Amino acid sequence: MDRYDPTRKDRFSFGLWTVGNPGRDPFGGPVRDTLAPTYIVKKLSECGAWGVNLHDNDLVPFDATAKQRDKLVREFKKALADHGMVVPMATTNLFSHPVFKDGAFSANDPKVRAFALQKSMAAIDLGAELGAKTYVFWGGREGSEADACRDPRAAIARTRDALDYLCAYAEDQGYGMRFALEAKPNEPRGDIYFPTTGHMLHFISTLQHEYMVGVNPEVAHETMAGLSMTHSVAQAMEAGKLFHIDLNGQKIGRYDQDLRFGSEDTKQAFLLVRLLEGTAGGQKYTGPLHFDAHAYRTEDEAGVWEFAKGCMRTYKILAARAASFDADPAVRALIAEQRDAKLEPLLAGYDRKKSAALRKLDLQPDRIAARGLGYERLDQLLIEHLLGVHGG
Ligand code: GLT
Ligand code: MN
Ligand code: MN
């Protein structure tokens, strides 16, 4: 036990599909046994996690009868109560069944769209029954290979219709849920609609129930697109739309690797945790910290729990390193905000008088440009804090 071991207060969660991943990939079958949902709840609790998330079909098989469903839900709820775990987030599997091979909400066939709504309403009911306050939408199959098959604008409009419908449904039921949209650029489709968190943020502003819809950015997905996860999350936070987050690790330019959090690009992971924890100032993220990742295919079950503990420990280590970085006087001096009481009032809020005064200023750009900014020193300090050279 040390100070980096997770506790419930840390708000860490895992999906049933993450630690339950049996190691199947496109080139080979499972390498581990399937774990029962109730067993996962027990083991996650022992590891120090706070929450467990699920797709409808992670708990209730696609073709289960109502009686089978109720029994599974009853047993699962008992496991949650027995082990002090919560379900912060739920979602719908709209990608595994062949009916969704050309999308769910954006499919050309209205019967597929109808089935996707039916399945989503039932899954929202399940999430509500388990106490989920956040409901995620990841449109894995909402995309194309033969792009001429539909006007991409129709895909966008159909997705809007579906989300407007389901927001109204959840509101009508009084579930008090918020929806979080998760972007991904490709895989399993050649191209997926709404490929990045930025695309999602704009789309949300066009929804009827904009207030109840935010984003669920994932490290791997933004990184696949070659983007900075930290900047994507910052934009979501600035817009008040970071409702959930999928933490994992990813090498740029690869398939969706979903690796242990912090195991790749540790500097990006540091900057992300620093942003979420608000150690540099600014509002802290207080929602669930969800790991959407899985253990290497080389692992047996013991390796899976090592993986889970590793995700949580690395988050806490990075949070401690970020706090030490931001408390360092040398860092604070380098990033101290530059103030100019005379100039700043001229920069915000256009009026003719101010703009005339601004245009008259002799700002001497060559002199400004000649000054070095000290970012080499700043970044080296970051690396040294990250590597544990400074700070407690
Ligand atoms: C799937 C996907 C994830 C999503 C999950 C929610 S399922 O594993 O790769 O990124 O977050 O549907
Ligand atoms: Mn992923
Ligand atoms: Mn995800």
mmCIF file of C-alpha atoms and ligand atoms in Angstrom:
data_model
loop_
_atom_site.group_PDB
_atom_site.id
_atom_site.type_symbol
_atom_site.label_atom_id
_atom_site.label_comp_id
_atom_site.label_asym_id
_atom_site.label_seq_id
_atom_site.Cartn_x
_atom_site.Cartn_y
_atom_site.Cartn_z
ATOM 1 C CA MET A 1 0.000 0.000 0.000
ATOM 2 C CA ASP A 2 1.272 3.491 -0.804
ATOM 3 C CA ARG A 3 -0.338 6.846 -1.518
ATOM 4 C CA TYR A 4 -0.877 5.961 -5.178
ATOM 5 C CA ASP A 5 -3.157 3.029 -4.441
ATOM 6 C CA PRO A 6 -6.710 3.875 -5.581
ATOM 7 C CA THR A 7 -9.644 4.453 -3.254
ATOM 8 C CA ARG A 8 -13.360 5.016 -3.972
ATOM 9 C CA LYS A 9 -12.818 8.747 -3.558
ATOM 10 C CA ASP A 10 -10.730 8.778 -6.744
ATOM 11 C CA ARG A 11 -13.871 8.070 -8.882
ATOM 12 C CA PHE A 12 -12.160 5.460 -11.087
ATOM 13 C CA SER A 13 -14.362 3.247 -13.238
ATOM 14 C CA PHE A 14 -13.924 0.462 -15.801
ATOM 15 C CA GLY A 15 -16.328 -1.008 -18.340
ATOM 16 C CA LEU A 16 -17.383 -4.651 -18.094
ATOM 17 C CA TRP A 17 -16.003 -4.908 -21.632
ATOM 18 C CA THR A 18 -12.568 -3.578 -20.615
ATOM 19 C CA VAL A 19 -11.329 -5.897 -17.870
ATOM 20 C CA GLY A 20 -13.673 -8.514 -19.359
ATOM 21 C CA ASN A 21 -11.895 -8.341 -22.729
ATOM 22 C CA PRO A 22 -10.774 -11.924 -23.455
ATOM 23 C CA GLY A 23 -8.005 -10.839 -25.828
ATOM 24 C CA ARG A 24 -9.753 -11.495 -29.141
ATOM 25 C CA ASP A 25 -8.375 -9.541 -32.101
ATOM 26 C CA PRO A 26 -8.959 -9.640 -35.886
ATOM 27 C CA PHE A 27 -6.229 -12.276 -36.242
ATOM 28 C CA GLY A 28 -6.936 -14.605 -33.354
ATOM 29 C CA GLY A 29 -9.514 -15.827 -30.894
ATOM 30 C CA PRO A 30 -9.747 -15.297 -27.147
ATOM 31 C CA VAL A 31 -6.754 -16.044 -24.916
ATOM 32 C CA ARG A 32 -8.604 -15.637 -21.605
ATOM 33 C CA ASP A 33 -11.852 -16.998 -20.179
ATOM 34 C CA THR A 34 -14.964 -14.840 -20.144
ATOM 35 C CA LEU A 35 -15.517 -13.334 -16.679
ATOM 36 C CA ALA A 36 -19.004 -13.111 -15.189
ATOM 37 C CA PRO A 37 -20.211 -9.519 -14.612
ATOM 38 C CA THR A 38 -20.767 -10.182 -10.888
ATOM 39 C CA TYR A 39 -17.198 -11.500 -10.558
ATOM 40 C CA ILE A 40 -15.850 -8.397 -12.347
ATOM 41 C CA VAL A 41 -17.700 -6.196 -9.852
ATOM 42 C CA LYS A 42 -16.073 -8.035 -6.945
ATOM 43 C CA LYS A 43 -12.569 -7.930 -8.421
ATOM 44 C CA LEU A 44 -12.783 -4.260 -9.435
ATOM 45 C CA SER A 45 -13.915 -3.390 -5.952
ATOM 46 C CA GLU A 46 -10.923 -5.258 -4.483
ATOM 47 C CA CYS A 47 -8.647 -3.285 -6.832
ATOM 48 C CA GLY A 48 -9.975 0.023 -5.423
ATOM 49 C CA ALA A 49 -12.233 1.071 -8.304
ATOM 50 C CA TRP A 50 -15.424 3.018 -7.580
ATOM 51 C CA GLY A 51 -17.589 2.277 -10.597
ATOM 52 C CA VAL A 52 -18.371 -0.210 -13.318
ATOM 53 C CA ASN A 53 -19.907 0.735 -16.674
ATOM 54 C CA LEU A 54 -21.656 -1.402 -19.231
ATOM 55 C CA HIS A 55 -23.318 -1.832 -22.585
ATOM 56 C CA ASP A 56 -26.760 -3.433 -22.428
ATOM 57 C CA ASN A 57 -25.356 -6.670 -23.923
ATOM 58 C CA ASP A 58 -22.352 -6.830 -21.568
ATOM 59 C CA LEU A 59 -24.899 -7.839 -18.948
ATOM 60 C CA VAL A 60 -27.999 -8.993 -20.823
ATOM 61 C CA PRO A 61 -27.390 -11.148 -23.929
ATOM 62 C CA PHE A 62 -28.962 -9.885 -27.147
ATOM 63 C CA ASP A 63 -31.615 -12.617 -27.217
ATOM 64 C CA ALA A 64 -32.340 -12.948 -23.484
ATOM 65 C CA THR A 65 -35.990 -13.301 -22.421
ATOM 66 C CA ALA A 66 -37.538 -10.741 -20.049
ATOM 67 C CA LYS A 67 -37.268 -13.266 -17.233
ATOM 68 C CA GLN A 68 -33.577 -13.927 -17.907
ATOM 69 C CA ARG A 69 -32.945 -10.177 -18.081
ATOM 70 C CA ASP A 70 -34.577 -9.528 -14.731
ATOM 71 C CA LYS A 71 -32.593 -12.302 -13.059
ATOM 72 C CA LEU A 72 -29.273 -11.018 -14.436
ATOM 73 C CA VAL A 73 -30.081 -7.458 -13.376
ATOM 74 C CA ARG A 74 -31.118 -8.616 -9.898
ATOM 75 C CA GLU A 75 -27.876 -10.543 -9.403
ATOM 76 C CA PHE A 76 -25.800 -7.696 -10.745
ATOM 77 C CA LYS A 77 -27.460 -5.189 -8.411
ATOM 78 C CA LYS A 78 -26.778 -7.499 -5.481
ATOM 79 C CA ALA A 79 -23.082 -7.701 -6.452
ATOM 80 C CA LEU A 80 -22.936 -3.889 -6.649
ATOM 81 C CA ALA A 81 -24.463 -3.564 -3.187
ATOM 82 C CA ASP A 82 -22.293 -6.335 -1.715
ATOM 83 C CA HIS A 83 -19.081 -4.762 -2.984
ATOM 84 C CA GLY A 84 -19.905 -1.051 -2.625
ATOM 85 C CA MET A 85 -19.736 -0.325 -6.358
ATOM 86 C CA VAL A 86 -21.824 2.047 -8.511
ATOM 87 C CA VAL A 87 -22.739 2.205 -12.208
ATOM 88 C CA PRO A 88 -21.886 5.786 -13.224
ATOM 89 C CA MET A 89 -22.359 5.255 -16.974
ATOM 90 C CA ALA A 90 -24.255 2.966 -19.319
ATOM 91 C CA THR A 91 -24.436 2.670 -23.093
ATOM 92 C CA THR A 92 -26.001 0.694 -25.941
ATOM 93 C CA ASN A 93 -24.262 -1.852 -28.101
ATOM 94 C CA LEU A 94 -25.248 -0.590 -31.552
ATOM 95 C CA PHE A 95 -22.345 -2.232 -33.342
ATOM 96 C CA SER A 96 -22.028 -6.014 -32.735
ATOM 97 C CA HIS A 97 -25.212 -7.440 -34.261
ATOM 98 C CA PRO A 98 -25.117 -7.776 -38.072
ATOM 99 C CA VAL A 99 -28.286 -5.683 -38.342
ATOM 100 C CA PHE A 100 -26.009 -2.687 -37.634
ATOM 101 C CA LYS A 101 -23.477 -3.545 -40.346
ATOM 102 C CA ASP A 102 -24.245 -0.274 -42.149
ATOM 103 C CA GLY A 103 -24.936 1.853 -39.088
ATOM 104 C CA ALA A 104 -27.712 2.253 -36.552
ATOM 105 C CA PHE A 105 -29.066 5.817 -36.275
ATOM 106 C CA SER A 106 -27.648 6.757 -39.680
ATOM 107 C CA ALA A 107 -28.600 3.567 -41.573
ATOM 108 C CA ASN A 108 -30.434 3.969 -44.869
ATOM 109 C CA ASP A 109 -33.095 1.429 -43.913
ATOM 110 C CA PRO A 110 -35.727 3.023 -41.619
ATOM 111 C CA LYS A 111 -36.332 -0.403 -40.027
ATOM 112 C CA VAL A 112 -32.711 -0.452 -38.815
ATOM 113 C CA ARG A 113 -33.125 3.076 -37.430
ATOM 114 C CA ALA A 114 -36.336 1.996 -35.694
ATOM 115 C CA PHE A 115 -34.604 -1.048 -34.195
ATOM 116 C CA ALA A 116 -31.726 1.157 -32.982
ATOM 117 C CA LEU A 117 -34.217 3.426 -31.188
ATOM 118 C CA GLN A 118 -36.040 0.454 -29.647
ATOM 119 C CA LYS A 119 -32.777 -1.030 -28.404
ATOM 120 C CA SER A 120 -31.540 2.324 -27.093
ATOM 121 C CA MET A 121 -34.736 3.000 -25.128
ATOM 122 C CA ALA A 122 -34.525 -0.421 -23.489
ATOM 123 C CA ALA A 123 -30.836 0.134 -22.704
ATOM 124 C CA ILE A 124 -31.531 3.599 -21.271
ATOM 125 C CA ASP A 125 -34.155 1.968 -19.017
ATOM 126 C CA LEU A 126 -31.526 -0.566 -17.917
ATOM 127 C CA GLY A 127 -28.990 2.197 -17.231
ATOM 128 C CA ALA A 128 -31.557 4.137 -15.206
ATOM 129 C CA GLU A 129 -32.449 1.036 -13.217
ATOM 130 C CA LEU A 130 -28.773 0.610 -12.316
ATOM 131 C CA GLY A 131 -28.457 4.272 -11.318
ATOM 132 C CA ALA A 132 -26.375 5.527 -14.270
ATOM 133 C CA LYS A 133 -26.316 9.313 -14.503
ATOM 134 C CA THR A 134 -24.346 9.445 -17.767
ATOM 135 C CA TYR A 135 -25.341 7.702 -20.970
ATOM 136 C CA VAL A 136 -22.701 7.330 -23.696
ATOM 137 C CA PHE A 137 -23.243 7.137 -27.462
ATOM 138 C CA TRP A 138 -20.370 5.736 -29.498
ATOM 139 C CA GLY A 139 -21.393 5.322 -33.124
ATOM 140 C CA GLY A 140 -18.902 2.644 -34.090
ATOM 141 C CA ARG A 141 -20.821 1.528 -37.172
ATOM 142 C CA GLU A 142 -22.064 4.986 -38.162
ATOM 143 C CA GLY A 143 -19.860 5.482 -41.189
ATOM 144 C CA SER A 144 -19.020 4.127 -44.599
ATOM 145 C CA GLU A 145 -16.591 2.462 -46.955
ATOM 146 C CA ALA A 146 -18.572 2.904 -50.176
ATOM 147 C CA ASP A 147 -19.148 6.536 -49.404
ATOM 148 C CA ALA A 148 -21.565 7.049 -52.306
ATOM 149 C CA CYS A 149 -24.105 4.933 -50.388
ATOM 150 C CA ARG A 150 -25.559 7.977 -48.625
ATOM 151 C CA ASP A 151 -25.238 11.713 -48.473
ATOM 152 C CA PRO A 152 -23.143 12.340 -45.330
ATOM 153 C CA ARG A 153 -25.507 15.219 -44.570
ATOM 154 C CA ALA A 154 -28.349 12.702 -44.320
ATOM 155 C CA ALA A 155 -26.281 10.708 -41.811
ATOM 156 C CA ILE A 156 -25.841 13.821 -39.704
ATOM 157 C CA ALA A 157 -29.529 14.745 -39.881
ATOM 158 C CA ARG A 158 -30.644 11.200 -38.996
ATOM 159 C CA THR A 159 -28.278 11.108 -36.024
ATOM 160 C CA ARG A 160 -29.748 14.420 -34.878
ATOM 161 C CA ASP A 161 -33.282 13.015 -35.147
ATOM 162 C CA ALA A 162 -32.259 9.981 -33.076
ATOM 163 C CA LEU A 163 -30.587 12.019 -30.343
ATOM 164 C CA ASP A 164 -33.444 14.528 -30.171
ATOM 165 C CA TYR A 165 -35.804 11.574 -29.833
ATOM 166 C CA LEU A 166 -33.797 9.817 -27.110
ATOM 167 C CA CYS A 167 -33.177 13.017 -25.130
ATOM 168 C CA ALA A 168 -36.934 13.607 -25.127
ATOM 169 C CA TYR A 169 -37.466 9.976 -24.076
ATOM 170 C CA ALA A 170 -35.031 10.152 -21.119
ATOM 171 C CA GLU A 171 -36.483 13.496 -20.091
ATOM 172 C CA ASP A 172 -40.052 12.196 -20.346
ATOM 173 C CA GLN A 173 -39.143 9.265 -18.083
ATOM 174 C CA GLY A 174 -37.623 11.683 -15.557
ATOM 175 C CA TYR A 175 -34.316 9.793 -15.532
ATOM 176 C CA GLY A 176 -32.192 12.918 -14.920
ATOM 177 C CA MET A 177 -29.521 11.515 -17.222
ATOM 178 C CA ARG A 178 -26.988 13.372 -19.296
ATOM 179 C CA PHE A 179 -25.805 12.062 -22.667
ATOM 180 C CA ALA A 180 -22.126 12.004 -23.698
ATOM 181 C CA LEU A 181 -21.138 11.590 -27.363
ATOM 182 C CA GLU A 182 -17.896 9.765 -28.166
ATOM 183 C CA ALA A 183 -16.032 10.455 -31.402
ATOM 184 C CA LYS A 184 -13.697 8.180 -33.334
ATOM 185 C CA PRO A 185 -12.189 8.814 -36.773
ATOM 186 C CA ASN A 186 -12.358 5.260 -38.186
ATOM 187 C CA GLU A 187 -12.454 1.563 -37.211
ATOM 188 C CA PRO A 188 -14.535 -0.449 -37.574
ATOM 189 C CA ARG A 189 -15.782 1.732 -40.487
ATOM 190 C CA GLY A 190 -13.479 3.162 -43.154
ATOM 191 C CA ASP A 191 -14.659 6.598 -42.024
ATOM 192 C CA ILE A 192 -16.911 7.270 -39.049
ATOM 193 C CA TYR A 193 -19.198 10.328 -39.032
ATOM 194 C CA PHE A 194 -18.318 12.998 -36.427
ATOM 195 C CA PRO A 195 -14.659 11.873 -36.346
ATOM 196 C CA THR A 196 -13.389 14.081 -33.505
ATOM 197 C CA THR A 197 -14.555 15.673 -30.279
ATOM 198 C CA GLY A 198 -14.540 19.046 -32.057
ATOM 199 C CA HIS A 199 -17.051 17.743 -34.615
ATOM 200 C CA MET A 200 -19.225 16.465 -31.763
ATOM 201 C CA LEU A 201 -19.130 19.787 -29.938
ATOM 202 C CA HIS A 202 -20.513 21.618 -32.915
ATOM 203 C CA PHE A 203 -23.137 18.962 -33.587
ATOM 204 C CA ILE A 204 -24.344 19.217 -29.962
ATOM 205 C CA SER A 205 -25.025 22.918 -30.469
ATOM 206 C CA THR A 206 -27.601 21.914 -33.122
ATOM 207 C CA LEU A 207 -29.598 19.574 -30.842
ATOM 208 C CA GLN A 208 -33.008 20.310 -29.349
ATOM 209 C CA HIS A 209 -31.866 19.303 -25.858
ATOM 210 C CA GLU A 210 -28.402 20.802 -26.068
ATOM 211 C CA TYR A 211 -28.271 21.314 -22.299
ATOM 212 C CA MET A 212 -28.283 17.580 -21.575
ATOM 213 C CA VAL A 213 -25.691 16.511 -24.160
ATOM 214 C CA GLY A 214 -21.913 16.700 -23.803
ATOM 215 C CA VAL A 215 -18.892 14.691 -24.937
ATOM 216 C CA ASN A 216 -16.923 11.606 -23.922
ATOM 217 C CA PRO A 217 -13.483 12.099 -25.487
ATOM 218 C CA GLU A 218 -11.148 9.105 -25.641
ATOM 219 C CA VAL A 219 -7.345 9.373 -25.597
ATOM 220 C CA ALA A 220 -6.930 6.655 -28.249
ATOM 221 C CA HIS A 221 -9.490 8.132 -30.629
ATOM 222 C CA GLU A 222 -8.162 11.693 -30.637
ATOM 223 C CA THR A 223 -4.614 10.348 -30.920
ATOM 224 C CA MET A 224 -5.567 8.129 -33.888
ATOM 225 C CA ALA A 225 -6.659 11.330 -35.625
ATOM 226 C CA GLY A 226 -3.243 12.831 -34.848
ATOM 227 C CA LEU A 227 -4.776 15.373 -32.471
ATOM 228 C CA SER A 228 -3.925 16.552 -28.985
ATOM 229 C CA MET A 229 -6.308 14.870 -26.525
ATOM 230 C CA THR A 230 -5.464 17.597 -24.038
ATOM 231 C CA HIS A 231 -6.602 20.335 -26.412
ATOM 232 C CA SER A 232 -9.796 18.444 -27.275
ATOM 233 C CA VAL A 233 -10.614 17.997 -23.599
ATOM 234 C CA ALA A 234 -9.773 21.638 -22.905
ATOM 235 C CA GLN A 235 -12.233 22.788 -25.558
ATOM 236 C CA ALA A 236 -14.909 20.535 -24.093
ATOM 237 C CA MET A 237 -14.225 21.827 -20.570
ATOM 238 C CA GLU A 238 -14.255 25.424 -21.714
ATOM 239 C CA ALA A 239 -17.674 24.805 -23.268
ATOM 240 C CA GLY A 240 -18.949 23.109 -20.085
ATOM 241 C CA LYS A 241 -19.375 19.887 -22.069
ATOM 242 C CA LEU A 242 -16.920 17.401 -20.572
ATOM 243 C CA PHE A 243 -19.517 14.986 -19.198
ATOM 244 C CA HIS A 244 -17.340 11.846 -19.212
ATOM 245 C CA ILE A 245 -13.866 10.743 -20.308
ATOM 246 C CA ASP A 246 -12.315 7.549 -21.705
ATOM 247 C CA LEU A 247 -8.727 7.240 -20.513
ATOM 248 C CA ASN A 248 -6.285 4.858 -22.185
ATOM 249 C CA GLY A 249 -3.009 4.768 -24.115
ATOM 250 C CA GLN A 250 -2.355 4.888 -27.842
ATOM 251 C CA LYS A 251 0.528 5.191 -30.279
ATOM 252 C CA ILE A 252 -0.138 7.697 -33.032
ATOM 253 C CA GLY A 253 -0.986 6.320 -36.480
ATOM 254 C CA ARG A 254 -2.133 2.864 -35.312
ATOM 255 C CA TYR A 255 -5.401 0.984 -34.956
ATOM 256 C CA ASP A 256 -7.398 1.670 -31.765
ATOM 257 C CA GLN A 257 -5.030 0.142 -29.214
ATOM 258 C CA ASP A 258 -6.868 0.928 -25.948
ATOM 259 C CA LEU A 259 -3.670 0.411 -23.940
ATOM 260 C CA ARG A 260 -3.156 0.874 -20.207
ATOM 261 C CA PHE A 261 -3.532 4.547 -19.275
ATOM 262 C CA GLY A 262 -0.224 6.426 -19.380
ATOM 263 C CA SER A 263 1.681 3.553 -20.979
ATOM 264 C CA GLU A 264 2.213 5.499 -24.222
ATOM 265 C CA ASP A 265 3.001 9.215 -24.627
ATOM 266 C CA THR A 266 3.340 9.752 -20.908
ATOM 267 C CA LYS A 267 3.933 13.472 -21.426
ATOM 268 C CA GLN A 268 0.503 13.863 -23.071
ATOM 269 C CA ALA A 269 -0.976 11.821 -20.218
ATOM 270 C CA PHE A 270 0.718 14.157 -17.725
ATOM 271 C CA LEU A 271 -0.677 17.244 -19.488
ATOM 272 C CA LEU A 272 -4.143 15.684 -19.605
ATOM 273 C CA VAL A 273 -4.157 14.804 -15.899
ATOM 274 C CA ARG A 274 -2.800 18.268 -15.093
ATOM 275 C CA LEU A 275 -5.726 19.799 -16.981
ATOM 276 C CA LEU A 276 -8.334 17.515 -15.402
ATOM 277 C CA GLU A 277 -6.964 18.062 -11.902
ATOM 278 C CA GLY A 278 -6.668 21.821 -12.387
ATOM 279 C CA THR A 279 -3.228 21.973 -10.781
ATOM 280 C CA ALA A 280 -2.323 24.919 -13.032
ATOM 281 C CA GLY A 281 -5.507 26.755 -12.028
ATOM 282 C CA GLY A 282 -8.820 26.684 -13.795
ATOM 283 C CA GLN A 283 -11.768 24.497 -13.049
ATOM 284 C CA LYS A 284 -11.179 20.882 -12.056
ATOM 285 C CA TYR A 285 -13.069 18.020 -13.732
ATOM 286 C CA THR A 286 -15.146 16.252 -11.095
ATOM 287 C CA GLY A 287 -16.875 13.569 -13.194
ATOM 288 C CA PRO A 288 -16.076 9.860 -13.473
ATOM 289 C CA LEU A 289 -12.529 8.865 -14.510
ATOM 290 C CA HIS A 290 -13.224 5.935 -16.763
ATOM 291 C CA PHE A 291 -10.575 3.624 -18.229
ATOM 292 C CA ASP A 292 -11.666 2.343 -21.641
ATOM 293 C CA ALA A 293 -8.698 0.063 -22.104
ATOM 294 C CA HIS A 294 -7.775 -3.588 -21.889
ATOM 295 C CA ALA A 295 -4.837 -5.767 -20.894
ATOM 296 C CA TYR A 296 -2.313 -6.964 -23.456
ATOM 297 C CA ARG A 297 -3.221 -10.184 -25.238
ATOM 298 C CA THR A 298 -0.170 -11.759 -23.603
ATOM 299 C CA GLU A 299 -1.844 -11.705 -20.177
ATOM 300 C CA ASP A 300 -3.722 -14.214 -18.070
ATOM 301 C CA GLU A 301 -6.353 -13.074 -15.560
ATOM 302 C CA ALA A 302 -3.750 -11.970 -13.013
ATOM 303 C CA GLY A 303 -2.328 -9.684 -15.700
ATOM 304 C CA VAL A 304 -5.767 -8.122 -16.181
ATOM 305 C CA TRP A 305 -5.906 -6.952 -12.557
ATOM 306 C CA GLU A 306 -2.300 -5.717 -12.791
ATOM 307 C CA PHE A 307 -3.434 -3.738 -15.812
ATOM 308 C CA ALA A 308 -6.421 -2.266 -13.931
ATOM 309 C CA LYS A 309 -4.327 -1.262 -10.934
ATOM 310 C CA GLY A 310 -1.706 0.169 -13.288
ATOM 311 C CA CYS A 311 -4.241 2.505 -14.966
ATOM 312 C CA MET A 312 -5.364 3.892 -11.621
ATOM 313 C CA ARG A 313 -1.919 4.153 -10.056
ATOM 314 C CA THR A 314 -0.496 5.943 -13.084
ATOM 315 C CA TYR A 315 -3.336 8.480 -12.950
ATOM 316 C CA LYS A 316 -2.588 9.217 -9.298
ATOM 317 C CA ILE A 317 1.174 9.364 -9.856
ATOM 318 C CA LEU A 318 0.661 11.814 -12.728
ATOM 319 C CA ALA A 319 -1.685 13.911 -10.574
ATOM 320 C CA ALA A 320 1.015 14.116 -7.883
ATOM 321 C CA ARG A 321 3.672 14.985 -10.472
ATOM 322 C CA ALA A 322 1.415 17.680 -11.949
ATOM 323 C CA ALA A 323 0.862 19.200 -8.507
ATOM 324 C CA SER A 324 4.611 19.289 -7.865
ATOM 325 C CA PHE A 325 5.254 20.844 -11.297
ATOM 326 C CA ASP A 326 2.698 23.602 -10.765
ATOM 327 C CA ALA A 327 3.942 24.341 -7.251
ATOM 328 C CA ASP A 328 7.526 24.830 -8.447
ATOM 329 C CA PRO A 329 8.439 28.542 -8.230
ATOM 330 C CA ALA A 330 10.641 28.241 -11.323
ATOM 331 C CA VAL A 331 7.653 26.942 -13.315
ATOM 332 C CA ARG A 332 5.331 29.583 -11.930
ATOM 333 C CA ALA A 333 7.770 32.337 -12.885
ATOM 334 C CA LEU A 334 8.040 31.009 -16.430
ATOM 335 C CA ILE A 335 4.291 30.812 -17.017
ATOM 336 C CA ALA A 336 3.182 33.797 -14.925
ATOM 337 C CA GLU A 337 0.525 35.703 -16.814
ATOM 338 C CA GLN A 338 1.889 38.878 -18.390
ATOM 339 C CA ARG A 339 -0.197 41.882 -17.413
ATOM 340 C CA ASP A 340 -0.354 45.318 -19.028
ATOM 341 C CA ALA A 341 -2.993 47.424 -17.318
ATOM 342 C CA LYS A 342 -2.907 50.117 -20.001
ATOM 343 C CA LEU A 343 -3.022 47.834 -22.985
ATOM 344 C CA GLU A 344 -5.484 45.136 -21.955
ATOM 345 C CA PRO A 345 -8.638 47.282 -21.836
ATOM 346 C CA LEU A 346 -8.013 48.106 -25.500
ATOM 347 C CA LEU A 347 -8.004 44.416 -26.490
ATOM 348 C CA ALA A 348 -11.462 43.356 -25.385
ATOM 349 C CA GLY A 349 -14.755 44.832 -26.562
ATOM 350 C CA TYR A 350 -14.514 46.721 -29.808
ATOM 351 C CA ASP A 351 -15.553 50.350 -30.071
ATOM 352 C CA ARG A 352 -14.387 53.073 -32.433
ATOM 353 C CA LYS A 353 -12.493 55.020 -29.787
ATOM 354 C CA LYS A 354 -10.623 51.985 -28.528
ATOM 355 C CA SER A 355 -9.774 50.767 -31.977
ATOM 356 C CA ALA A 356 -8.454 54.208 -32.937
ATOM 357 C CA ALA A 357 -6.253 54.205 -29.808
ATOM 358 C CA LEU A 358 -5.077 50.658 -30.564
ATOM 359 C CA ARG A 359 -4.138 51.547 -34.124
ATOM 360 C CA LYS A 360 -1.990 54.440 -32.932
ATOM 361 C CA LEU A 361 0.218 52.342 -30.646
ATOM 362 C CA ASP A 362 3.843 51.800 -31.627
ATOM 363 C CA LEU A 363 4.223 48.168 -30.514
ATOM 364 C CA GLN A 364 7.722 47.571 -31.917
ATOM 365 C CA PRO A 365 7.228 43.988 -33.096
ATOM 366 C CA ASP A 366 10.937 43.411 -33.755
ATOM 367 C CA ARG A 367 11.779 44.119 -30.115
ATOM 368 C CA ILE A 368 9.008 41.808 -28.918
ATOM 369 C CA ALA A 369 10.131 39.100 -31.311
ATOM 370 C CA ALA A 370 13.762 39.279 -30.140
ATOM 371 C CA ARG A 371 12.866 38.022 -26.645
ATOM 372 C CA GLY A 372 13.331 34.313 -25.906
ATOM 373 C CA LEU A 373 10.447 32.719 -24.051
ATOM 374 C CA GLY A 374 12.240 30.149 -21.911
ATOM 375 C CA TYR A 375 10.105 27.233 -23.083
ATOM 376 C CA GLU A 376 13.113 24.924 -23.370
ATOM 377 C CA ARG A 377 13.658 25.436 -19.652
ATOM 378 C CA LEU A 378 9.935 25.065 -18.963
ATOM 379 C CA ASP A 379 9.621 21.811 -20.865
ATOM 380 C CA GLN A 380 12.778 20.380 -19.307
ATOM 381 C CA LEU A 381 11.316 21.196 -15.869
ATOM 382 C CA LEU A 382 8.171 19.350 -16.917
ATOM 383 C CA ILE A 383 10.216 16.300 -17.894
ATOM 384 C CA GLU A 384 12.172 16.420 -14.635
ATOM 385 C CA HIS A 385 9.024 16.651 -12.515
ATOM 386 C CA LEU A 386 7.470 13.882 -14.594
ATOM 387 C CA LEU A 387 10.532 11.703 -14.018
ATOM 388 C CA GLY A 388 10.433 12.407 -10.285
ATOM 389 C CA VAL A 389 13.629 14.466 -10.044
ATOM 390 C CA HIS A 390 11.881 17.375 -8.296
ATOM 391 C CA GLY A 391 9.096 17.629 -5.784
ATOM 392 C CA GLY A 392 7.778 15.239 -3.158
HETATM 393 C C1 GLT B 1 -16.003 0.052 -27.681
HETATM 394 C C2 GLT B 1 -15.324 1.298 -28.161
HETATM 395 C C3 GLT B 1 -15.179 2.301 -27.089
HETATM 396 C C4 GLT B 1 -16.480 2.838 -26.597
HETATM 397 C C5 GLT B 1 -17.330 1.838 -25.937
HETATM 398 C C6 GLT B 1 -18.693 2.423 -25.711
HETATM 399 S S1 GLT B 1 -17.365 0.311 -26.695
HETATM 400 O O1 GLT B 1 -15.116 -0.733 -26.934
HETATM 401 O O2 GLT B 1 -14.051 0.946 -28.690
HETATM 402 O O3 GLT B 1 -14.337 3.340 -27.427
HETATM 403 O O4 GLT B 1 -16.199 3.779 -25.595
HETATM 404 O O5 GLT B 1 -19.628 1.988 -26.630
HETATM 405 MN MN MN B 2 -10.754 2.987 -28.200
HETATM 406 MN MN MN B 3 -14.218 4.600 -25.644
#
